[in-house]
Tab-separated table of C-alpha atoms in Angstrom:
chain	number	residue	atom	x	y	z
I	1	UNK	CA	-31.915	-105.718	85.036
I	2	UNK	CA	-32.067	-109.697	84.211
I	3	UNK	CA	-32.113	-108.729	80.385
I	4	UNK	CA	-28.766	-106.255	80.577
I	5	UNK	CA	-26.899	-108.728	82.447
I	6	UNK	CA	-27.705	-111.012	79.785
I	7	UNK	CA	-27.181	-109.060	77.015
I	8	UNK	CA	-23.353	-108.211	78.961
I	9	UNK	CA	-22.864	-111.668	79.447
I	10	UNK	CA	-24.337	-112.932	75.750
I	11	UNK	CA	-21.461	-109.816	75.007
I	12	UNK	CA	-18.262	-111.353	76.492
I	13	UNK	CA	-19.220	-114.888	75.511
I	14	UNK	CA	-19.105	-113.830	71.640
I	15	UNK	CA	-16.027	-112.069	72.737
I	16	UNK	CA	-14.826	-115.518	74.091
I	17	UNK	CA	-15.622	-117.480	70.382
I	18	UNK	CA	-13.641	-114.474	68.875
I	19	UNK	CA	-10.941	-114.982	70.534
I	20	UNK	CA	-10.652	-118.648	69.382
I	21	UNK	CA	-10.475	-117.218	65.572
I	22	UNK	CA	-7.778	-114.242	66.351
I	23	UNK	CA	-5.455	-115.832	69.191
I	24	UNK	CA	-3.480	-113.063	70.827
I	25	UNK	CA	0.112	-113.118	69.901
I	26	UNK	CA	2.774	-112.261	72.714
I	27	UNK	CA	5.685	-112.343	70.870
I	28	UNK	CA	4.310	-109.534	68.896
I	29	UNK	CA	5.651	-110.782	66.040
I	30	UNK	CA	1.865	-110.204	64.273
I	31	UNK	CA	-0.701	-107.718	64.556
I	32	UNK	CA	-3.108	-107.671	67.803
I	33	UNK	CA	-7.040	-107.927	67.686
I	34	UNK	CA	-8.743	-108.379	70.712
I	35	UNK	CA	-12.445	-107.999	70.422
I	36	UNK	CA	-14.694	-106.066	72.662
I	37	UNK	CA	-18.083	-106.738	72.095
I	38	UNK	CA	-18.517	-107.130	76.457
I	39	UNK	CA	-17.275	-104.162	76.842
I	40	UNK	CA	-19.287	-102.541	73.945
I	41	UNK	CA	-22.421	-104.395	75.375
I	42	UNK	CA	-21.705	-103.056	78.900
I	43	UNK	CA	-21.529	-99.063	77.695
I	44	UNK	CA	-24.604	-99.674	75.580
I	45	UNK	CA	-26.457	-101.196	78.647
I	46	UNK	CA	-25.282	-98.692	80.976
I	47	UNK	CA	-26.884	-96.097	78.912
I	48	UNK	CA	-30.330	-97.052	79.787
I	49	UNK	CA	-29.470	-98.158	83.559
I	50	UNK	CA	-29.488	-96.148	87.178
I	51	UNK	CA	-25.877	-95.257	87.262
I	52	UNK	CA	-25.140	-97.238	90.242
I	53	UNK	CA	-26.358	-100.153	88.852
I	54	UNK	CA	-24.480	-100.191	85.743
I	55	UNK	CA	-21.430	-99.419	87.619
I	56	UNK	CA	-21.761	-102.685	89.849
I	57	UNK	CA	-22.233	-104.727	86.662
I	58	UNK	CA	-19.225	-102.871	85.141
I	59	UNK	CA	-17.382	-103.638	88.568
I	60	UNK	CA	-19.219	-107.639	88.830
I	61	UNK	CA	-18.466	-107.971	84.875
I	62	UNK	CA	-14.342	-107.101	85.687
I	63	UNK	CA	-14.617	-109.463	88.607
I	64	UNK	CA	-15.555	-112.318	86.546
I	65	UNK	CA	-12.978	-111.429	83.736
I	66	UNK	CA	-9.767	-110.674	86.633
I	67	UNK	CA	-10.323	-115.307	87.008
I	68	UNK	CA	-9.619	-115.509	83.827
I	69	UNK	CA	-6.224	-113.437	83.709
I	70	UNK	CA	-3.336	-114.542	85.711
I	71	UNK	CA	-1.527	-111.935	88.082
I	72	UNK	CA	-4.265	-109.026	87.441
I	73	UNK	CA	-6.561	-109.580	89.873
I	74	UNK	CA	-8.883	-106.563	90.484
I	75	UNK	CA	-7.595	-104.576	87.433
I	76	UNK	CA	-10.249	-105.610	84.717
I	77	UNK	CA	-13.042	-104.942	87.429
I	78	UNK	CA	-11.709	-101.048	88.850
I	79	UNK	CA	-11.065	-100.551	84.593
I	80	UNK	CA	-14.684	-102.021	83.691
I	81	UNK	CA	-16.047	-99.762	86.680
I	82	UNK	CA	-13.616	-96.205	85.731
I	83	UNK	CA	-14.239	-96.145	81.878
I	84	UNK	CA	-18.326	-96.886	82.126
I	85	UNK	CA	-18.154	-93.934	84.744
I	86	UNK	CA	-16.386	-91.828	82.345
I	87	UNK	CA	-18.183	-93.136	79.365
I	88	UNK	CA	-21.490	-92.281	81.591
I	89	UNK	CA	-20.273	-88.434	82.015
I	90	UNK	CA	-19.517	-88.156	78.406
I	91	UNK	CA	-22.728	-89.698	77.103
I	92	UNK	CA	-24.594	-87.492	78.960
I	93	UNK	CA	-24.048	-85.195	75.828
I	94	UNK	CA	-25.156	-88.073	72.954
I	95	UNK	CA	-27.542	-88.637	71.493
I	96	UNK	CA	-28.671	-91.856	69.896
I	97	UNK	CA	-27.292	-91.748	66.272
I	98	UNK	CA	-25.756	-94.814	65.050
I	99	UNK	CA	-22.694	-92.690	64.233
I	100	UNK	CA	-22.724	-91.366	67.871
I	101	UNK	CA	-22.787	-94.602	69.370
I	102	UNK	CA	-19.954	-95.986	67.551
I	103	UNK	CA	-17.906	-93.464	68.387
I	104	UNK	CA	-19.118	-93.441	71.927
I	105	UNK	CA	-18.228	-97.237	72.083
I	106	UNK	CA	-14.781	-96.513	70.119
I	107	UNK	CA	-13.475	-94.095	72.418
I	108	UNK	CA	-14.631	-96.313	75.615
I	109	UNK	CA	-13.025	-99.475	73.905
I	110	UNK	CA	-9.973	-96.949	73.471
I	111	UNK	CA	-10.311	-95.720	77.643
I	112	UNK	CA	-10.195	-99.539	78.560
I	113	UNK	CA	-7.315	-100.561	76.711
I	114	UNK	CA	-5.050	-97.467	77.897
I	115	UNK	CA	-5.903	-97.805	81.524
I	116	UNK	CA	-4.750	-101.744	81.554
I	117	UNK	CA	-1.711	-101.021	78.943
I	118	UNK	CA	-0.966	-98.188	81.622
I	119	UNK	CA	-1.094	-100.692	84.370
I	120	UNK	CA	0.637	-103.143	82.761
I	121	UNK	CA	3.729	-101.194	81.884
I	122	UNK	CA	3.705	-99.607	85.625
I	123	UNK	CA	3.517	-102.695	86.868
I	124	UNK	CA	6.162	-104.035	84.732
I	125	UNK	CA	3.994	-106.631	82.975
I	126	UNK	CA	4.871	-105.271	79.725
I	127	UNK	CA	7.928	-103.413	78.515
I	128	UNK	CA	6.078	-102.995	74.963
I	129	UNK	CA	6.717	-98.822	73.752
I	130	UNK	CA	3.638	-97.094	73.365
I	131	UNK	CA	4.285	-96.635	69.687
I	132	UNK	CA	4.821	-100.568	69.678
I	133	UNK	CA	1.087	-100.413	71.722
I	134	UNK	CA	-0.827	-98.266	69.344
I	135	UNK	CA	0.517	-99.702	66.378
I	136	UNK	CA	0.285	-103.551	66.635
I	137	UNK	CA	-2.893	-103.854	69.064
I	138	UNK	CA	-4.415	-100.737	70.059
I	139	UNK	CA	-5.185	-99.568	66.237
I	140	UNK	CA	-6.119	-102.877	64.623
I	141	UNK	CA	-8.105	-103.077	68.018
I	142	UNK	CA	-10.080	-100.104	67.481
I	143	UNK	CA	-11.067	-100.906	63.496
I	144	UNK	CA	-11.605	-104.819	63.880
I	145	UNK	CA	-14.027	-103.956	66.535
I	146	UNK	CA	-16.254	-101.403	64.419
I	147	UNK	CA	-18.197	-104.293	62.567
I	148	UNK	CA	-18.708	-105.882	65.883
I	149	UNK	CA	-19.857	-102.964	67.472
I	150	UNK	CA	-22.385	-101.505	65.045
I	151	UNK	CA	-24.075	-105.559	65.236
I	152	UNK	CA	-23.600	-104.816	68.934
I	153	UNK	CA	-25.586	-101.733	68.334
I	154	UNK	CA	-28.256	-103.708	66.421
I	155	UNK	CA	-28.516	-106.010	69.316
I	156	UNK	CA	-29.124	-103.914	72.170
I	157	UNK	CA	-32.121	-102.328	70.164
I	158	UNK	CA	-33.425	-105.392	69.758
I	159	UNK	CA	-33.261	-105.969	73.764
I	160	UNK	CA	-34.408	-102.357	74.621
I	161	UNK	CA	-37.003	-102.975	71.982
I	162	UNK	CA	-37.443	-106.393	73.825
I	163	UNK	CA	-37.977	-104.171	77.269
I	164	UNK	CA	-40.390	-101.862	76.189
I	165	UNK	CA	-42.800	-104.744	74.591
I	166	UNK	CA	-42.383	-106.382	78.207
I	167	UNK	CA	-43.207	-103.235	80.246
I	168	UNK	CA	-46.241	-102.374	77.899
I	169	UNK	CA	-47.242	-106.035	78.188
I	170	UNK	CA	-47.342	-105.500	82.105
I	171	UNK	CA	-49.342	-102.473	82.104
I	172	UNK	CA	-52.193	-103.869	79.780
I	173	UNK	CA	-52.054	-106.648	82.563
I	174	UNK	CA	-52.613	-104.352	85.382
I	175	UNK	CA	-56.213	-104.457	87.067
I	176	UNK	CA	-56.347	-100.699	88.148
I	177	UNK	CA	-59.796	-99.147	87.382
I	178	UNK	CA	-58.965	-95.405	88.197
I	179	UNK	CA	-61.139	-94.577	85.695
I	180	UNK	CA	-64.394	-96.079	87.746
I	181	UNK	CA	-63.265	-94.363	90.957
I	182	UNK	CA	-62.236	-91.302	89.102
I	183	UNK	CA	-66.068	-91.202	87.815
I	184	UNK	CA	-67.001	-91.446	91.459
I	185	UNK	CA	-65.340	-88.664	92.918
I	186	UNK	CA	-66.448	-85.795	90.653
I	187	UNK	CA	-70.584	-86.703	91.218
């Protein structure tokens, strides 16, 4: 579990240095990209969690990120914790194809930004059209973040590659001789 939540978190800091290159405009007077390498982190993670426990580090991982927006407080968290859950049900169906994953990650990058644009224009934080939405930061959104989510991709093999070495390494350290007492029972 220590190894997703660092992978997650190793995820939103990149996210963080990202954001120093493409500042967000609010004047929309250029075109949006906000990267999502977290986010893409936290679906890849979640695949090969319990589903409880990837849903509290969806919900712990929105937590930490409603601080660091003024006026949204629990919205990143219950948006973290509804598209994992949907991306969970839909994954169900995947397989593990690069080409799969992106997509996967794609349309749960996609879920996340529609719930808080949806919440944001209910709650009157934004009066930006939905045309306005989609074309200035939802699509450049979506295609900026396919690089970063195919290294994202890379990455998390590398970690669950990093997991199995661990878990192997553990068993050959085990002192369990079944085999002697197996020999035992049968004479």
């Amino acid at each position: 579990m220590l190894i997703h939540i660092s992978f997650v978190a190793m995820g939103f800091f990149i996210d963080m240095l990202i954001s120093f290159i493409f500042p967000v405009d609010f004047a929309l007077k250029h075109l949006i990209f906000v990267p999502n390498m977290g986010i893409a982190a936290l679906i890849l993670s979640s695949r090969s969690m319990k589903p409880l426990d990837a849903l509290i580090l969806a919900f712990i991982a929105g937590f930490i990120l409603d601080f660091s927006h003024y006026g949204l407080f629990l919205v990143y968290a219950v948006v973290y914790t509804l598209t994992i859950l949907i991306v969970m049900l839909w994954s169900k169906h995947m397989t593990e194809t690069l080409y799969e994953l992106v997509v996967l990650v794609i349309v749960g990058v996609f879920i996340k930004e529609g719930m808080i644009y949806g919440f944001m224009l209910l709650s009157g934080y934004t009066n930006m059209s939905l045309l306005t939405w989609l074309g200035r930061r939802e699509f450049v959104t979506l295609i900026g973040n396919i690089p970063i989510i195919i290294v994202c991709i890379f990455m998390n093999d590398i970690k669950n590659n990093l997991m199995v070495f661990k878990e192997n390494q553990l068993r050959r350290s085990e002192k369990l001789l079944w085999v002697k007492y197996k020999g035992k029972e049968s004479r």
